[in-house]
Amino acid sequence: MATIHDEDGKASSREEEEVKKVPTQEEGGLFSSIPLVQHGNFWISPHLLKSIQLVQEEFVPRATDVILATFPKCGNTWLKALAFAITNRSRHMLADHPLLTHHPQDTVPFLELPNRQIQPLSELEAIPSPRLLATHLPFSLLPASVTAVGSRVVYMCREPKDVFVSKWHFENRVTEKLVVELGLSFHLFCEGVSVWGPIWNHYLEYWNESKARPDKVLFLKYEEMMSDPVKEVKRLAEFLGAPFTDTEERSGVVDEVVKLCSFEHLTSLEVNSTGVSDRIGGFPMENSTYFRRGKVGDWENHLSAEMAQQLDSIVEEKLKGSGLTF
Ligand code: A3P
């Protein structure tokens, strides 16, 4: 029977009935919510344990690295596209841009991968500086050397109810035959049990780090990116060490980058809307999986007012005193 285990493999005290409805790892595959194991303050997929260890032991960060960090479904695909477009804009005329023919997920490699034994970390060594890299690792699970050498980190968070809804759709889409009931998934999310959860711990670690070292950790919100993309993209470009010049601003380059990476534009491209790719080894996914609605507030179409209030008050309580609000 599927269940939730702690590091020692002991079943948790969750209600028996609910546990019975939870799919097994074999049924759910890599992206199933369950079973997860606890590692530090986080719930993770057992598939990633080895990879985390390899990243911690073997990843060699550089001072010039920029790591794009997100909790799953907070806009990692968008952030990859933006950071890639900003940092490569002098090399690529927008009319002939790699993002027109390459999926944003293929422009920036992930640090941790379930099959890091097969796709060794040494492949990252071949990337010339300055490197863009991506991760879902919580800050506390990044190697200490990332901070020691002074690599920069860009973190993007998102309103938690929208993250939950996006995650629920994603997991049900990639584990096709298996629909995890929304109520159960929500219950677990509220308890902090989701891949890389609890979401509030993930947010808080990067938030606190961005307050302590603002020159090294930039904290972005999906909703602010959506409401004023030009302002946020300029802020991102400055942090990346590639600020837009006055001439570029006057000639509309910022707007072009925003448009190039917009949900509407990316989803209109064949490379993002058709085909299947196996990016992580043994787990092919449709390229369109990374794009769904790209809206702020879509939770309203899926959660009751009661559920919304429940998650809001948990998040508010967990973030209390930090200065981070939604
Ligand atoms: P929804 O499921 O709410 O639509 P990630 O890239 O971290 O997996 O996050 C996926 C979420 O980001 C999905 O949210 C997806 O639609 C949205 N997204 C992808 N590309 C985007 C873009 N260019 N602009 C805004 N949202 C985007």
Coordinates of C-alpha atoms and ligand atoms in Angstrom, one line a residue:
M1 CA 0.0 0.0 0.0
A2 CA 1.2 3.5 -0.8
T3 CA 2.0 5.7 2.1
I4 CA 4.1 8.5 3.3
H5 CA 7.4 7.6 4.9
D6 CA 9.9 9.5 7.0
E7 CA 13.6 9.0 6.5
D8 CA 13.5 5.8 8.6
G9 CA 10.7 4.4 6.5
K10 CA 8.1 4.7 9.3
A11 CA 4.6 5.4 8.1
S12 CA 3.3 8.8 9.2
S13 CA 0.1 9.1 11.3
R14 CA -2.0 10.3 8.4
E15 CA -5.5 9.0 8.3
E16 CA -5.6 5.5 7.0
E17 CA -8.5 6.2 4.6
E18 CA -6.7 9.0 2.8
V19 CA -3.5 7.1 2.6
K20 CA -5.4 4.3 0.8
K21 CA -6.4 6.7 -1.9
V22 CA -2.8 7.8 -2.5
P23 CA -1.1 6.3 -5.5
T24 CA 2.1 4.3 -5.2
Q25 CA 5.4 5.6 -6.5
E26 CA 5.3 3.0 -9.3
E27 CA 1.9 4.2 -10.4
G28 CA 2.6 7.9 -9.9
G29 CA 6.1 7.9 -11.2
L30 CA 8.6 10.7 -10.7
F31 CA 6.1 13.5 -10.3
S32 CA 3.7 11.7 -8.0
S33 CA 3.1 13.6 -4.7
I34 CA 3.6 10.4 -2.9
P35 CA 5.5 8.7 -1.4
L36 CA 8.0 11.4 -0.5
V37 CA 10.8 11.2 2.0
Q38 CA 11.8 14.0 4.4
H39 CA 15.2 15.5 3.9
G40 CA 16.2 18.3 6.2
N41 CA 13.1 20.6 6.4
F42 CA 11.7 19.4 3.1
W43 CA 9.7 16.6 1.4
I44 CA 11.5 15.2 -1.6
S45 CA 11.0 12.6 -4.2
P46 CA 13.3 9.6 -3.4
H47 CA 14.4 9.7 -7.0
L48 CA 16.3 12.8 -6.2
L49 CA 18.2 11.8 -3.1
K50 CA 21.3 10.6 -4.9
S51 CA 21.3 13.6 -7.2
I52 CA 21.2 16.0 -4.2
Q53 CA 24.1 14.2 -2.7
L54 CA 26.0 14.5 -6.0
V55 CA 25.3 18.2 -6.4
Q56 CA 26.5 18.8 -2.8
E57 CA 29.6 16.8 -3.3
E58 CA 30.6 17.4 -6.9
F59 CA 29.1 20.6 -8.2
V60 CA 31.8 23.3 -8.6
P61 CA 30.2 26.7 -8.6
R62 CA 31.8 29.7 -10.1
A63 CA 31.6 33.4 -9.0
T64 CA 30.0 34.2 -12.3
D65 CA 27.3 31.6 -12.1
V66 CA 23.7 32.7 -11.8
I67 CA 21.3 30.0 -10.4
L68 CA 17.6 30.3 -11.2
A69 CA 15.8 28.8 -8.2
T70 CA 12.1 28.1 -7.9
F71 CA 9.7 26.0 -6.0
P72 CA 7.9 23.8 -8.6
K73 CA 5.3 25.6 -10.7
C74 CA 6.3 29.1 -9.8
G75 CA 7.4 30.1 -13.3
N76 CA 10.8 28.3 -13.8
T77 CA 10.1 28.0 -17.5
W78 CA 9.4 31.8 -17.8
L79 CA 12.4 32.7 -15.7
K80 CA 14.7 30.5 -17.8
A81 CA 13.4 32.2 -21.0
L82 CA 13.8 35.7 -19.6
A83 CA 17.3 35.2 -18.1
F84 CA 18.5 33.5 -21.3
A85 CA 17.0 36.3 -23.5
I86 CA 18.5 39.0 -21.4
T87 CA 22.0 37.6 -21.1
N88 CA 22.2 36.6 -24.7
R89 CA 20.6 39.6 -26.4
S90 CA 23.7 41.0 -27.9
R91 CA 24.5 37.7 -29.6
H92 CA 21.1 37.0 -31.0
M93 CA 19.0 39.3 -33.0
L94 CA 15.4 38.9 -31.9
A95 CA 14.3 37.9 -35.4
D96 CA 16.6 34.9 -35.3
H97 CA 16.5 34.1 -31.6
P98 CA 17.1 30.6 -30.2
L99 CA 14.0 30.8 -28.1
L100 CA 12.0 30.7 -31.4
T101 CA 13.2 27.1 -32.0
H102 CA 14.3 25.9 -28.6
H103 CA 12.1 25.1 -25.6
P104 CA 13.0 27.4 -22.6
Q105 CA 13.6 24.3 -20.5
D106 CA 16.5 23.5 -22.9
T107 CA 18.2 26.8 -22.6
V108 CA 19.2 26.5 -18.9
P109 CA 20.2 23.1 -17.4
F110 CA 19.1 21.9 -14.0
L111 CA 21.6 21.2 -11.3
E112 CA 19.7 18.2 -9.8
L113 CA 18.3 15.5 -12.1
P114 CA 16.9 12.1 -11.2
N115 CA 19.5 10.5 -13.4
R116 CA 22.6 12.5 -12.5
Q117 CA 24.5 9.3 -12.5
I118 CA 23.9 9.0 -16.2
Q119 CA 24.0 12.7 -17.1
P120 CA 27.0 13.5 -14.8
L121 CA 27.5 16.9 -13.3
S122 CA 30.7 17.2 -15.2
E123 CA 28.6 18.1 -18.3
L124 CA 28.1 21.5 -16.6
E125 CA 31.8 22.0 -16.5
A126 CA 31.8 22.3 -20.3
I127 CA 29.5 25.3 -20.2
P128 CA 31.5 28.6 -20.6
S129 CA 31.2 31.3 -18.0
P130 CA 29.0 33.1 -17.2
R131 CA 26.7 30.1 -16.7
L132 CA 22.9 30.1 -16.1
L133 CA 21.8 27.1 -14.1
A134 CA 18.5 26.1 -12.6
T135 CA 17.4 24.4 -9.5
H136 CA 14.4 23.5 -7.3
L137 CA 16.7 22.8 -4.4
P138 CA 15.9 24.7 -1.2
F139 CA 18.7 27.2 -0.3
S140 CA 19.8 25.0 2.6
L141 CA 20.4 22.1 0.3
L142 CA 22.6 24.1 -2.1
P143 CA 26.3 23.4 -1.6
A144 CA 27.8 25.9 0.8
S145 CA 30.4 26.6 -1.9
V146 CA 27.7 28.5 -3.9
T147 CA 27.6 31.2 -1.2
A148 CA 31.4 31.0 -0.6
V149 CA 32.4 31.7 -4.1
G150 CA 29.7 34.4 -4.5
S151 CA 27.5 32.9 -7.2
R152 CA 24.3 34.9 -7.7
V153 CA 20.8 33.4 -7.2
V154 CA 17.5 34.6 -8.7
Y155 CA 14.5 33.2 -6.9
M156 CA 10.9 33.4 -8.2
C157 CA 8.0 32.7 -6.0
R158 CA 4.3 32.7 -6.7
E159 CA 1.0 33.0 -4.8
P160 CA 0.7 29.6 -3.1
K161 CA -2.9 28.9 -4.1
D162 CA -2.0 29.3 -7.7
V163 CA 1.1 27.2 -7.2
F164 CA -1.1 24.4 -5.7
V165 CA -3.5 24.5 -8.7
S166 CA -0.7 24.6 -11.2
K167 CA 1.0 21.7 -9.5
W168 CA -2.2 19.6 -9.3
H169 CA -2.8 20.0 -13.0
F170 CA 0.8 19.3 -13.8
E171 CA 1.0 16.1 -11.7
N172 CA -2.2 14.8 -13.1
R173 CA -1.1 15.5 -16.6
V174 CA 2.2 13.9 -16.4
T175 CA 0.9 10.9 -14.5
E176 CA -1.8 10.5 -17.1
K177 CA -3.7 7.4 -15.9
L178 CA -3.8 8.6 -12.4
V179 CA -5.9 11.5 -11.2
V180 CA -5.0 12.5 -7.6
E181 CA -8.2 13.8 -6.0
L182 CA -7.9 17.6 -5.6
G183 CA -9.1 17.5 -2.0
L184 CA -6.5 15.0 -0.9
S185 CA -3.7 16.8 -2.8
F186 CA -4.8 20.1 -1.2
H187 CA -4.9 18.6 2.3
L188 CA -1.3 17.3 1.8
F189 CA -0.1 20.6 0.4
C190 CA -1.6 22.5 3.4
E191 CA 0.4 20.1 5.6
G192 CA 3.5 21.0 3.7
V193 CA 3.6 17.6 2.0
S194 CA 4.5 18.1 -1.7
V195 CA 7.6 17.8 -3.8
W196 CA 10.1 20.3 -2.2
G197 CA 7.5 21.3 0.3
P198 CA 6.6 22.9 2.6
I199 CA 6.3 25.8 0.2
W200 CA 6.7 28.3 3.0
N201 CA 10.0 26.8 4.1
H202 CA 11.3 27.0 0.5
Y203 CA 10.1 30.6 0.2
L204 CA 11.4 31.7 3.5
E205 CA 15.0 30.4 3.1
Y206 CA 15.5 32.3 -0.1
W207 CA 13.6 35.3 1.2
N208 CA 15.8 35.6 4.3
E209 CA 18.9 35.1 2.1
S210 CA 17.8 37.9 -0.2
K211 CA 17.4 40.2 2.7
A212 CA 20.8 39.3 4.1
R213 CA 22.6 39.4 0.8
P214 CA 20.6 41.5 -1.7
D215 CA 23.6 41.8 -4.0
K216 CA 23.7 38.0 -4.4
V217 CA 20.1 36.8 -4.1
L218 CA 17.3 38.5 -6.0
F219 CA 13.7 37.6 -4.9
L220 CA 11.0 38.0 -7.6
K221 CA 7.3 37.4 -7.5
Y222 CA 5.4 35.9 -10.4
E223 CA 2.5 38.3 -9.8
E224 CA 4.8 41.4 -10.0
M225 CA 6.4 40.1 -13.1
M226 CA 2.9 39.7 -14.6
S227 CA 1.7 43.1 -13.6
D228 CA 4.7 45.2 -14.6
P229 CA 7.0 43.0 -16.7
V230 CA 9.0 45.9 -18.1
K231 CA 10.0 47.1 -14.6
E232 CA 10.8 43.6 -13.4
V233 CA 12.7 42.6 -16.5
K234 CA 14.9 45.7 -16.1
R235 CA 15.5 44.8 -12.4
L236 CA 16.4 41.3 -13.5
A237 CA 18.8 42.5 -16.2
E238 CA 20.6 44.8 -13.7
F239 CA 21.0 42.0 -11.2
L240 CA 22.3 39.7 -14.0
G241 CA 24.9 42.3 -14.7
A242 CA 23.4 43.0 -18.1
P243 CA 21.4 46.3 -17.6
F244 CA 19.6 47.7 -20.6
T245 CA 21.3 50.8 -22.0
D246 CA 19.3 54.0 -22.6
T247 CA 19.6 53.3 -26.3
E248 CA 18.2 49.8 -25.9
E249 CA 15.3 51.1 -23.8
R250 CA 14.5 53.9 -26.3
S251 CA 14.6 51.4 -29.2
G252 CA 12.2 49.0 -27.4
V253 CA 14.5 46.1 -26.6
V254 CA 13.0 45.6 -23.2
D255 CA 9.6 45.3 -24.7
E256 CA 10.9 42.9 -27.2
V257 CA 12.4 40.6 -24.5
V258 CA 9.1 40.8 -22.6
K259 CA 7.1 39.9 -25.7
L260 CA 9.5 37.2 -26.8
C261 CA 9.1 35.4 -23.4
S262 CA 5.4 36.1 -22.8
F263 CA 3.1 33.2 -22.3
E264 CA 1.1 34.1 -25.4
H265 CA 4.2 34.2 -27.6
L266 CA 6.0 31.1 -26.2
T267 CA 2.8 29.0 -26.5
S268 CA 2.3 30.1 -30.1
L269 CA 5.7 28.5 -31.1
E270 CA 5.7 25.0 -32.5
V271 CA 8.7 24.0 -30.3
N272 CA 6.6 24.6 -27.2
S273 CA 3.3 23.4 -28.3
T274 CA 4.1 20.1 -30.0
G275 CA 6.3 17.1 -29.6
V276 CA 7.7 15.1 -26.7
S277 CA 11.1 15.4 -25.0
D278 CA 12.9 13.4 -22.4
R279 CA 14.8 16.0 -20.5
I280 CA 15.5 14.1 -17.3
G281 CA 16.1 10.6 -18.6
G282 CA 13.4 8.0 -18.7
F283 CA 10.5 10.4 -18.3
P284 CA 9.4 11.8 -21.7
M285 CA 6.9 14.6 -21.5
E286 CA 5.0 16.7 -24.0
N287 CA 6.7 20.0 -24.5
S288 CA 3.4 21.8 -23.9
T289 CA 3.3 20.4 -20.3
Y290 CA 5.2 23.4 -19.0
F291 CA 2.5 25.8 -20.2
R292 CA -1.1 25.7 -19.1
R293 CA -3.0 29.0 -18.4
G294 CA -0.2 31.4 -17.2
K295 CA -2.7 33.5 -15.2
V296 CA -2.7 35.1 -11.8
G297 CA -5.7 34.0 -9.7
D298 CA -6.7 30.8 -11.5
W299 CA -7.1 29.2 -8.1
E300 CA -10.6 30.7 -8.1
N301 CA -11.6 28.2 -10.7
H302 CA -10.6 25.3 -8.6
L303 CA -10.7 26.0 -4.8
S304 CA -13.7 26.9 -2.7
A305 CA -13.6 30.0 -0.6
E306 CA -13.1 27.8 2.5
M307 CA -10.1 26.1 1.0
A308 CA -8.6 29.4 -0.1
Q309 CA -9.0 30.8 3.4
Q310 CA -7.5 27.7 4.9
L311 CA -4.3 27.9 2.8
D312 CA -4.1 31.7 3.2
S313 CA -4.2 31.5 6.9
I314 CA -1.6 28.7 7.1
V315 CA 0.8 30.7 4.8
E316 CA 0.2 33.9 6.7
E317 CA 1.0 32.2 9.9
K318 CA 4.1 30.5 8.6
L319 CA 5.4 33.7 7.0
K320 CA 4.5 35.9 10.0
G321 CA 7.2 38.4 10.9
S322 CA 9.3 37.7 7.8
G323 CA 8.0 40.7 5.7
L324 CA 7.0 38.3 2.9
T325 CA 3.3 38.5 2.1
F326 CA 0.9 37.5 -0.7
Ligands
A3P1 P1 -0.2 27.5 -14.7 O1 -0.3 26.0 -14.5 O2 -0.9 28.3 -13.6 O3 -0.7 27.9 -16.0 P2 7.1 26.1 -14.0 O4 7.7 26.6 -15.2 O5 7.9 26.5 -12.8 O6 6.9 24.6 -14.1 O7 5.7 26.8 -13.8 C1 4.7 26.5 -14.7 C2 3.6 27.6 -14.6 O8 4.1 28.8 -15.2 C3 2.3 27.2 -15.3 O9 1.3 27.9 -14.6 C4 2.6 27.8 -16.7 O10 1.5 28.0 -17.5 C5 3.3 29.1 -16.3 N1 4.1 29.7 -17.4 C6 4.9 29.1 -18.2 N2 5.5 30.0 -19.1 C7 5.0 31.2 -18.7 C8 5.2 32.5 -19.2 N3 6.0 32.8 -20.2 N4 4.6 33.5 -18.6 C9 3.8 33.3 -17.5 N5 3.5 32.1 -17.0 C10 4.1 31.0 -17.6

